[in-house]
Short mmCIF file of C-alpha atoms and ligand atoms in Angstrom, two decimals:
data_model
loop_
_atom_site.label_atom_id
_atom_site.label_comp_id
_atom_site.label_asym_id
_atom_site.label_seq_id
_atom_site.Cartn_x
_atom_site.Cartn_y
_atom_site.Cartn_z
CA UNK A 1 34.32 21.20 16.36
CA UNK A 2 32.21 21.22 19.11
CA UNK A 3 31.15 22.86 22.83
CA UNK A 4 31.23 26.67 21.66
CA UNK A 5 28.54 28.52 20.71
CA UNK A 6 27.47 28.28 17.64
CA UNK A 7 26.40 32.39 16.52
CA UNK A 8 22.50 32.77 15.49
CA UNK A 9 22.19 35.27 12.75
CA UNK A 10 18.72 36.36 11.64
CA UNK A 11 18.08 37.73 8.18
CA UNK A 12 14.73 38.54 6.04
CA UNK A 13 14.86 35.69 3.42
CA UNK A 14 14.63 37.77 0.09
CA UNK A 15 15.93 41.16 1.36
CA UNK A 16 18.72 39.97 4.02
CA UNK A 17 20.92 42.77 5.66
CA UNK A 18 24.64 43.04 3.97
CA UNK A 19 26.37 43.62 7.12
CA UNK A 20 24.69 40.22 8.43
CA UNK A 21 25.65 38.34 5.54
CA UNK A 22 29.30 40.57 5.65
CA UNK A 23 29.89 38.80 9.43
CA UNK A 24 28.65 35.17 8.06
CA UNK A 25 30.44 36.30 5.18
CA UNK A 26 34.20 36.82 6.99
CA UNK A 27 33.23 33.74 9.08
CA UNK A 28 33.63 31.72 5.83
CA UNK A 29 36.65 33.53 4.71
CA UNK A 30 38.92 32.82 8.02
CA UNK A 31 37.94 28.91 7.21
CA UNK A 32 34.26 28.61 9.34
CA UNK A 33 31.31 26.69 8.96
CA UNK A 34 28.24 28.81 8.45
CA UNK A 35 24.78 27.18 8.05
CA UNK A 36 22.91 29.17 5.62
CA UNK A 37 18.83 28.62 3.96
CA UNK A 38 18.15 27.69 0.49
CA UNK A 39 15.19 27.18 -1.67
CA UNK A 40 15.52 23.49 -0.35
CA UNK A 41 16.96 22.42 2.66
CA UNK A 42 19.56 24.14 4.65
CA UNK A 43 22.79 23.66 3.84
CA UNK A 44 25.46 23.49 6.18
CA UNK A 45 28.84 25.94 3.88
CA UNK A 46 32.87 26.05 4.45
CA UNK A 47 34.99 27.73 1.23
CA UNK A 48 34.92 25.03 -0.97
CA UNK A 49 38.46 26.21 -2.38
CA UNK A 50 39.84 25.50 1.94
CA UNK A 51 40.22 21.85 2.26
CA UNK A 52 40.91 22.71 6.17
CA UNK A 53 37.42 24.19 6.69
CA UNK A 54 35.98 21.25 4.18
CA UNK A 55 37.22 19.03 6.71
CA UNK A 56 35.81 20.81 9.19
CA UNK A 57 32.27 19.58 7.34
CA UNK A 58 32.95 15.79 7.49
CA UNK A 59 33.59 16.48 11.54
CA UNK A 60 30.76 18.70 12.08
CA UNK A 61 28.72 16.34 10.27
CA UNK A 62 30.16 12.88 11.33
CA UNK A 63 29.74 12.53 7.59
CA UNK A 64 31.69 9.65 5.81
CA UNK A 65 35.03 11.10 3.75
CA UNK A 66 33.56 8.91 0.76
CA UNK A 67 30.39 11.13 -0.03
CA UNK A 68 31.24 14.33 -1.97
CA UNK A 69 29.52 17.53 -1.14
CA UNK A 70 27.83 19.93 -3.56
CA UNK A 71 29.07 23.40 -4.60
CA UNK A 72 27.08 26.03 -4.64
CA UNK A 73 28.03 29.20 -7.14
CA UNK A 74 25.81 32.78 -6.57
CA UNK A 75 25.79 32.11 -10.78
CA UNK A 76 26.81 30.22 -14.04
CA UNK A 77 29.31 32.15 -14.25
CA UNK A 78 31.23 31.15 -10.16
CA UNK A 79 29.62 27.26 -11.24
CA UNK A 80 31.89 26.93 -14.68
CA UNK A 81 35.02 28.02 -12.82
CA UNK A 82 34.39 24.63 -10.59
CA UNK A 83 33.95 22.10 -13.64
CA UNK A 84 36.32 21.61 -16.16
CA UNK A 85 33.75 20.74 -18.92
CA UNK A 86 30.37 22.47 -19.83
CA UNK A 87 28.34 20.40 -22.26
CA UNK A 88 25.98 21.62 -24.51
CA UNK A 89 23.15 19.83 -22.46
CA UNK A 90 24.63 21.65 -18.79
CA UNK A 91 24.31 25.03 -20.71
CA UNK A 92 20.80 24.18 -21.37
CA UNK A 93 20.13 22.97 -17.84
CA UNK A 94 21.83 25.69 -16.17
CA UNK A 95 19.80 28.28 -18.60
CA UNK A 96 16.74 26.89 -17.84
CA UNK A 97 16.89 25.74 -13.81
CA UNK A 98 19.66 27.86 -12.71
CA UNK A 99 19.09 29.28 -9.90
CA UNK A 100 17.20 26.45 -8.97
CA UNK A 101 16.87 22.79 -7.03
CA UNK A 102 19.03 21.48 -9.80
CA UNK A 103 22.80 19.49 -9.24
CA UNK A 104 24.76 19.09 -12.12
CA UNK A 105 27.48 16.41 -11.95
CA UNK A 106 30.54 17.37 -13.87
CA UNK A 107 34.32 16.74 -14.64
CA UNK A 108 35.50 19.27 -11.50
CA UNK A 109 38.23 21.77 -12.13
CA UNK A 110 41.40 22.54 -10.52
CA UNK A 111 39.83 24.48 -7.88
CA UNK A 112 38.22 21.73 -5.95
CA UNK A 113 40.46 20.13 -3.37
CA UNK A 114 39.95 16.23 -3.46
CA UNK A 115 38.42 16.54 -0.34
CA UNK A 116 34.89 18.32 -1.41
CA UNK A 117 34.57 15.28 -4.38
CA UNK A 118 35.56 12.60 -1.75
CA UNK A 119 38.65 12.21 -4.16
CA UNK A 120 36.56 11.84 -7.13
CA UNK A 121 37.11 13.19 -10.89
CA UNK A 122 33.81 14.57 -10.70
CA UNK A 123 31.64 17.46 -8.60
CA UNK A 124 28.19 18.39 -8.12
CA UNK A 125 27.69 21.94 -8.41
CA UNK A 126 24.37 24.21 -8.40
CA UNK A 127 23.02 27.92 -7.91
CA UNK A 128 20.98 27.92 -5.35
CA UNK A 129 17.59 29.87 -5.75
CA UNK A 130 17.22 31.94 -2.56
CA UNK A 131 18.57 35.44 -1.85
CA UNK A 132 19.97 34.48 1.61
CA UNK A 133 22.92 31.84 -0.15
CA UNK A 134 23.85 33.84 -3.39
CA UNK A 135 24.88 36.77 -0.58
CA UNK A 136 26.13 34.93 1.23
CA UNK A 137 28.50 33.06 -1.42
CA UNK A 138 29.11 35.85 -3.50
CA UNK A 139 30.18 37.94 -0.16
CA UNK A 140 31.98 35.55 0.90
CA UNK A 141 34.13 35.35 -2.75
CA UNK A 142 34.11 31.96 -3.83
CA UNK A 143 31.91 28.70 -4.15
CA UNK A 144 30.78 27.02 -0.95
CA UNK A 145 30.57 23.62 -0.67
CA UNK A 146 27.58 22.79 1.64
CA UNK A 147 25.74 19.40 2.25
CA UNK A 148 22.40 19.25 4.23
CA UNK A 149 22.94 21.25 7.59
CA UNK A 150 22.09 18.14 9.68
CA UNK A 151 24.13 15.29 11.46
CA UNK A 152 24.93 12.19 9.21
CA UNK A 153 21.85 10.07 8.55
CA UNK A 154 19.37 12.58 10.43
CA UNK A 155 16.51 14.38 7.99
CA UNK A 156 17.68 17.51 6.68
CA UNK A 157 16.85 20.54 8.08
CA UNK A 158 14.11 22.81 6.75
CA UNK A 159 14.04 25.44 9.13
CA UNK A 160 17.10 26.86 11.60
CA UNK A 161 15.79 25.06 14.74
CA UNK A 162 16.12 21.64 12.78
CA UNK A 163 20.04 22.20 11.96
CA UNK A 164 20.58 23.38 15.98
CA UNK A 165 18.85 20.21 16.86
CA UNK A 166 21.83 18.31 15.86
CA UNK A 167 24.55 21.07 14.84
CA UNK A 168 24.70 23.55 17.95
CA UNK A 169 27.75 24.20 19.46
CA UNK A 170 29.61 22.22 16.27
CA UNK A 171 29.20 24.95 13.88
CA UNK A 172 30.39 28.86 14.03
CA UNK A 173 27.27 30.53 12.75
CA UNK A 174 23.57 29.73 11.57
CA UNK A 175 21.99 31.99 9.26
CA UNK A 176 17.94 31.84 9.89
CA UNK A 177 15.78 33.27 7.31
CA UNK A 178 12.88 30.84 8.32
CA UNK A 179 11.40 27.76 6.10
CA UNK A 180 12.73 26.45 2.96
CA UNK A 181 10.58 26.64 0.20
CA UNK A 182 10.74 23.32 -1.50
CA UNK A 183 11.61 21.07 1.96
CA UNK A 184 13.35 18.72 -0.32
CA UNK A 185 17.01 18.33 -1.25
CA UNK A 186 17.79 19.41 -5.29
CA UNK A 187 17.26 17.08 -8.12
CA UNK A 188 21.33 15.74 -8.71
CA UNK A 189 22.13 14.44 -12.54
CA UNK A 190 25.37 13.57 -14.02
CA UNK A 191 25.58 15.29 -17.70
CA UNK A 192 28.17 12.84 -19.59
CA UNK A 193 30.20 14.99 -22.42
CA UNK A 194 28.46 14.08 -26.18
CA UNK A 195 25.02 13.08 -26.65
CA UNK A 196 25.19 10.20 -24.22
CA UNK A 197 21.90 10.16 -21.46
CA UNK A 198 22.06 11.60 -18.67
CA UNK A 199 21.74 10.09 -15.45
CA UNK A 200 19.66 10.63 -12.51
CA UNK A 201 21.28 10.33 -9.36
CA UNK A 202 18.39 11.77 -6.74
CA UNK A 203 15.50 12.43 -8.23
CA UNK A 204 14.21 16.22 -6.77
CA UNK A 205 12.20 19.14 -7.52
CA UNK A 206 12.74 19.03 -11.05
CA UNK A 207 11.29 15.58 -12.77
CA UNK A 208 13.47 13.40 -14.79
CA UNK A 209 10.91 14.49 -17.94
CA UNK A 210 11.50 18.09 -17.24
CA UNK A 211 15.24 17.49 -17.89
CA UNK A 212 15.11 15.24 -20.83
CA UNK A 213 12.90 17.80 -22.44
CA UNK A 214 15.08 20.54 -21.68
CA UNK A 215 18.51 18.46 -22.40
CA UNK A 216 17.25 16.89 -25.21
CA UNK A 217 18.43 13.80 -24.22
CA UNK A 218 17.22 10.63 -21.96
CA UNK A 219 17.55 10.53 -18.70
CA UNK A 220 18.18 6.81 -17.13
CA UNK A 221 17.64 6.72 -13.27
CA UNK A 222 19.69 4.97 -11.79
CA UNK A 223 17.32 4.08 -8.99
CA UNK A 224 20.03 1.45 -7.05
CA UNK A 225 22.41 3.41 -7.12
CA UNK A 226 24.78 2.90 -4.07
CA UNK A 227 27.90 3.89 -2.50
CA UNK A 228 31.20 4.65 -4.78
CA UNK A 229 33.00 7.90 -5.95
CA UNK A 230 30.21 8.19 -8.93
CA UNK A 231 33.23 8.23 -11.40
CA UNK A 232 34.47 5.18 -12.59
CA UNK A 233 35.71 5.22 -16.07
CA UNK A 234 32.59 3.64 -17.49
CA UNK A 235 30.85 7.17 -16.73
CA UNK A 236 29.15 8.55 -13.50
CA UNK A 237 26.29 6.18 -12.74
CA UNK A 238 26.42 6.38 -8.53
CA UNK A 239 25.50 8.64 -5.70
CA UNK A 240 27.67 7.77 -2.67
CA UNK A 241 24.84 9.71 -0.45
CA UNK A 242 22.03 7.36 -1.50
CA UNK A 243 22.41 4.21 1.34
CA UNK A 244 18.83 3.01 2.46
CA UNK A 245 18.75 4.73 5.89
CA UNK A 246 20.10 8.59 4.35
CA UNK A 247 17.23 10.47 5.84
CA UNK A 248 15.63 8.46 8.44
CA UNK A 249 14.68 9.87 12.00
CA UNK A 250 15.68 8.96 15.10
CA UNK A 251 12.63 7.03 15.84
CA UNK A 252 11.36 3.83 13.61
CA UNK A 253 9.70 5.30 10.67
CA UNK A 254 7.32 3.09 8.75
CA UNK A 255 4.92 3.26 5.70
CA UNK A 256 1.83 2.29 6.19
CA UNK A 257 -1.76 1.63 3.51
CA UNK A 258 -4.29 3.29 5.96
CA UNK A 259 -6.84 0.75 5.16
CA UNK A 260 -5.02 -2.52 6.50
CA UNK A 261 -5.62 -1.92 10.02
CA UNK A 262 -3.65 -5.00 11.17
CA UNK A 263 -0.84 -4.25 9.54
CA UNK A 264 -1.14 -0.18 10.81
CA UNK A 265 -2.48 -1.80 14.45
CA UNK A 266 1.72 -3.61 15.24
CA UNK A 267 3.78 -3.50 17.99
CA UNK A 268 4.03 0.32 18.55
CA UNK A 269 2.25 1.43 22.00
CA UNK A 270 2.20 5.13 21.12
CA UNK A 271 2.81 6.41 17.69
CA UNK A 272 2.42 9.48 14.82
CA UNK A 273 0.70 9.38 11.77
CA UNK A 274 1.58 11.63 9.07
CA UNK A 275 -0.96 11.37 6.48
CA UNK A 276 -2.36 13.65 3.16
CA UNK A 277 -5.04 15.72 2.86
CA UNK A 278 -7.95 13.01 1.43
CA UNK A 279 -6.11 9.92 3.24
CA UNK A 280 -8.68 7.73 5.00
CA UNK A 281 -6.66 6.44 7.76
CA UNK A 282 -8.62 3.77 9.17
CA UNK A 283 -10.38 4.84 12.90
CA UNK A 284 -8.46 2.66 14.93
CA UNK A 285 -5.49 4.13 13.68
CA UNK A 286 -6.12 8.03 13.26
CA UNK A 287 -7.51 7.39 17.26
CA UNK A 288 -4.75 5.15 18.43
CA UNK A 289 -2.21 7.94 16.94
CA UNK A 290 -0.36 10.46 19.52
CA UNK A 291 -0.08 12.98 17.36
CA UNK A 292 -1.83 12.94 13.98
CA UNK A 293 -0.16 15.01 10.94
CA UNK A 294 -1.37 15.99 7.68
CA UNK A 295 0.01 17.39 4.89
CA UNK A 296 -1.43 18.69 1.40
CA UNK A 297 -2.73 16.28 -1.18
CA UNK A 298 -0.55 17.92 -3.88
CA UNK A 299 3.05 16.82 -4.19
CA UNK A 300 4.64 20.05 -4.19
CA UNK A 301 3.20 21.13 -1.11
CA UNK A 302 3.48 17.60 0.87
CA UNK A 303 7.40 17.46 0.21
CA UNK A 304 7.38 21.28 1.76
CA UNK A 305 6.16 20.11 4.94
CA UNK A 306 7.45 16.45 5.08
CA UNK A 307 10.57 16.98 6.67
CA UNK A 308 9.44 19.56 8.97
CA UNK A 309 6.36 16.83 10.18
CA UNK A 310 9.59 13.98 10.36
CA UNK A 311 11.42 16.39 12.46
CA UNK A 312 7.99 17.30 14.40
CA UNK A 313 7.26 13.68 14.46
CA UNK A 314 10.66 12.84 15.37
CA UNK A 315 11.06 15.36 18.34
CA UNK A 316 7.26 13.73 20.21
CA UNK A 317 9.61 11.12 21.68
CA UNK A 318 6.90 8.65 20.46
CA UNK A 319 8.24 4.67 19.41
CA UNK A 320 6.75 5.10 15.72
CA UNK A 321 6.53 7.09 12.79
CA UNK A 322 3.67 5.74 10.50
CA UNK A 323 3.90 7.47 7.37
CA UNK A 324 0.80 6.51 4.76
CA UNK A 325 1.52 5.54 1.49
CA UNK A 326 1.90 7.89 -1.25
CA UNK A 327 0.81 7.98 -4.96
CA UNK A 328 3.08 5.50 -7.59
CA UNK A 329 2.45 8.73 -10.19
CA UNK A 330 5.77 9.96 -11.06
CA UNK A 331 5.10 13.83 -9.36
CA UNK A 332 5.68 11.99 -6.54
CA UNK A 333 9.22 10.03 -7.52
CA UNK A 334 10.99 12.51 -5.17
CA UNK A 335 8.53 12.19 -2.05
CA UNK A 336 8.59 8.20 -2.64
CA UNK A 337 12.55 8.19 -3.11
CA UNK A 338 13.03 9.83 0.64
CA UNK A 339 10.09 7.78 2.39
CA UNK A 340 11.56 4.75 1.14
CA UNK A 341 14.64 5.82 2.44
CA UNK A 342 13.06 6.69 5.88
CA UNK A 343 11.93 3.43 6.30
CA UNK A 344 13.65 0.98 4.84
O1 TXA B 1 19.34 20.66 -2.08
C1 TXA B 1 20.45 20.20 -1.88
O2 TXA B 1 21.07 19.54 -2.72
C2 TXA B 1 21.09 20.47 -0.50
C3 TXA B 1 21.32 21.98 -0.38
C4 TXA B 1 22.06 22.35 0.86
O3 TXA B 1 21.98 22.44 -1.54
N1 TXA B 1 22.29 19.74 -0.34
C5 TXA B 1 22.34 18.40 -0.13
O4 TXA B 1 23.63 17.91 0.06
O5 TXA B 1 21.35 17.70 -0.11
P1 TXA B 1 23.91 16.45 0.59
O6 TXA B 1 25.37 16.40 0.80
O7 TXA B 1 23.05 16.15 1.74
O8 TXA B 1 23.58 15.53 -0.62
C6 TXA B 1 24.39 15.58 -1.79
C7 TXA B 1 24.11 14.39 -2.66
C8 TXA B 1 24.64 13.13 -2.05
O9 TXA B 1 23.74 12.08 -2.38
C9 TXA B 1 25.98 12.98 -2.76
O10 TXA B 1 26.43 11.65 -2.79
C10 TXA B 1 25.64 13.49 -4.15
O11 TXA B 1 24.77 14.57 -3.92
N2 TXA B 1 26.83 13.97 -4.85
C11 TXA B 1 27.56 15.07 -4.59
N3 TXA B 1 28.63 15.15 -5.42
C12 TXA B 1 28.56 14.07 -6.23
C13 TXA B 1 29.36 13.57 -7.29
N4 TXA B 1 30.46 14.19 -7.69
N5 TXA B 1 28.99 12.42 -7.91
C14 TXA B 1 27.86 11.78 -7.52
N6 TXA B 1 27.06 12.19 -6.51
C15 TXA B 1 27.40 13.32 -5.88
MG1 MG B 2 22.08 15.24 3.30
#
C-alpha cells in the first residue's frame, strides 16, 4: 500500500470520541490498516481474523513473513478466544497485568490465520492498557493484530509523528492521542502448559521477578534468542523479532562510558549525546555534541523518553548517536535489551 493519504484522526487519549473510533473502527472492518496508541508504543492494527488485511501489515511494514505479530483483545475474555490453552499461570498473569505491557505466548486457536503467527502453533496475545486501543478493538469487533507502527528495523513509534515518519501514505488511518506512556514495547513470555518455567522472550515493563512471583514459577530468559517460529516441539524458547539491529535508527548509534574520552572523541565529525540525569559526560564530549539529550535518572522515566530522543536524535541528520551507558541493575534489563540492540 502506498501513495494515498493516509487519514489523521485525533482523539483525547482516555476519553476518545466514539464516532472517531466508529470511522477507524469501519476502516478495520472493510480490511484497513489503522495505526492506533497504546500504553507502549504505537501499534500499527488490521483484523487479526482477515489474513488479506494481515498481509497488508507485512507490506506496509516491509516486515519479514517469519516474525508473528501480537494480538491485542479489549479483555480476557476477546484474548482466550485467540489461544487454545489457558494455563493456570496465564490466568494469574492476565489477572494481575491485564490490561497491561504484558505478551503472553500461547497455543493459538482456530481463529488466527497462519499468517498473524508467521505459520507458527503459537500467538502472542495481550490487552492493551490505554482507552484509545480497547475502543478501538472492541468497536471494531474482534482482536487486532498490530506490531510496532514503524517500518521494519526503524525504532518504534511513541508518538503519531514518529509512525508518519515512515508509514504515511502506506497506511489508511492514524489514530493520535499523543505520547505513549511507557515508550517501550510490552514485556513478551511464553507460558508452557504444567508447571514448567516460563520463558522470557523480550524483557519489558514488567520484570522477569514480577512474573515469577506472580506465576509462581521461574522465569528463564532466553537472552540469545534469535530468529525461528518460537514453536518447535521442544517448547517455545525464540522470538523471531529479536535480530541485533530490531530497533536501531537510521544513523550509527553507539554506547558510549562518558568518562573515556578517546573512546567517546572517534571518527564522528558532528554527533548527539543522549545521556541521564547525573551522567558526567566528559567536557570534550558534552561540547563537541550537536545536540545534547537527557533523560531521567530513573528507569521508568528514561525508557518513556528514549525512543522519542532516538527518533529526535535520529531526525538531526547528524553521523552519530552516542548513547551513555546505562546501569547493569536489573530495572534496567529492558532499557539495556533495546540499546544493545541499537547498537550492535
Ligand atoms: O508493546 C508492544 O508489544 C507493541 C504494541 C503495539 O503492542 N507491539 C510490538 O510488536 O512491539 P512487534 O511486532 O514490534 O514485536 C512483537 C514481538 C516480536 O519480537 C515477535 O517476534 C514476538 O513479539 N512474537 C510475537 N508472536 C510471537 C510468538 N508466537 N512466539 C514468539 N515470539 C512472538
Ligand atoms: Mg517492532
Amino acid at each position: 500500500m502506498s501513495g494515498f493519504a493516509t487519514l489523521r484522526l485525533t482523539v483525547d487519549p482516555d476519553d476518545p470520541d466514539l464516532a472517531v473510533i466508529a470511522r477507524a473502527a469501519a476502516i478495520l472492518r472493510r480490511g484497513g490498516l489503522v495505526a492506533f496508541p497504546t500504553e507502549t508504543v504505537y501499534g500499527l492494527g488490521a483484523l487479526a481474523g482477515d489474513a488479506n488485511a494481515v498481509a497488508g501489515i507485512f507490506r506496509a511494514k516491509g516486515r519479514p513473513a517469519g516474525n508473528p505479530l501480537i494480538v491485542h483483545a479489549a479483555d480476557s475474555a476477546g484474548a482466550r478466544e485467540v489461544v487454545a490453552a489457558w494455563p493456570t499461570a496465564a490466568a494469574r498473569l492476565a489477572e494481575a497485568f491485564w490490561p497491561g505491557p504484558l505478551t503472553l505466548v500461547l497455543p493459538k486457536s482456530g481463529a488466527i490465520p497462519a499468517i498473524v503467527t508467521a505459520g507458527g502453533a503459537t500467538v502472542g496475545v495481550r490487552v492493551p492498557d490505554h482507552a484509545v486501543a480497547r475502543a478501538l478493538i472492541h468497536a471494531a469487533g474482534g482482536a487486532v493484530a498490530a506490531p510496532s507502527a514503524n517500518r521494519s528495523n526503524a525504532v518504534s513509534p511513541t508518538r503519531a509523528e514518529h509512525v508518519l515518519h515512515t508509514l504515511d501514505g502506506r497506511i489508511d488511518a492514524l489514530l493520535n492521542a499523543g505520547a505513549c506512556r511507557d515508550g517501550l514495547e510490552s514485556t513478551v513470555v511464553a507460558v508452557p502448559e504444567g508447571d514448567r518455567p516460563l520463558t522470557l522472550l523480550r524483557p519489558g515493563p514488567i520484570s522477569a521477578a514480577r512474573l515469577a512471583a506472580v506465576a509462581g514459577r521461574g522465569v528463564d530468559w532466553n537472552e540469545n534468542a534469535v530468529d525461528g517460529c518460537g514453536d518447535e516441539a521442544a517448547g517455545i524458547t525464540t522470538s523471531p523479532g529479536r535480530q541485533p539491529l530490531h530497533y536501531a535508527p537510521a544513523t550509527p548509534c553507539r554506547l558510549v562510558d562518558g568518562h573515556e574520552i578517546a573512546k567517546c572523541a572517534g571518527p564522528e565529525r558532528r554527533y548527539a549525546v543522549i545521556a541521564r540525569a547525573g551522567d558526567q559526560p566528559s567536557g570534550d564530549l558534552k561540547n563537541g555534541a550537536a545536540l545534547m539529550i537527557e533523560l531521567p535518572g530513573d528507569a521508568v522515566g528514561y525508557a518513556r523518553g528514549l525512543y522519542e530522543a532516538m527518533h529526535r536524535a535520529d531526525v538531526a541528520g547528524l553521523d552519530a548517536i552516542l548513547v551513555m551507558a546505562v546501569p547493569r541493575e536489573s530495572d534496567w534489563d529492558a532499557v539495556r535489551d533495546r540499546l544493545t540492540r541499537a547498537t550492535a
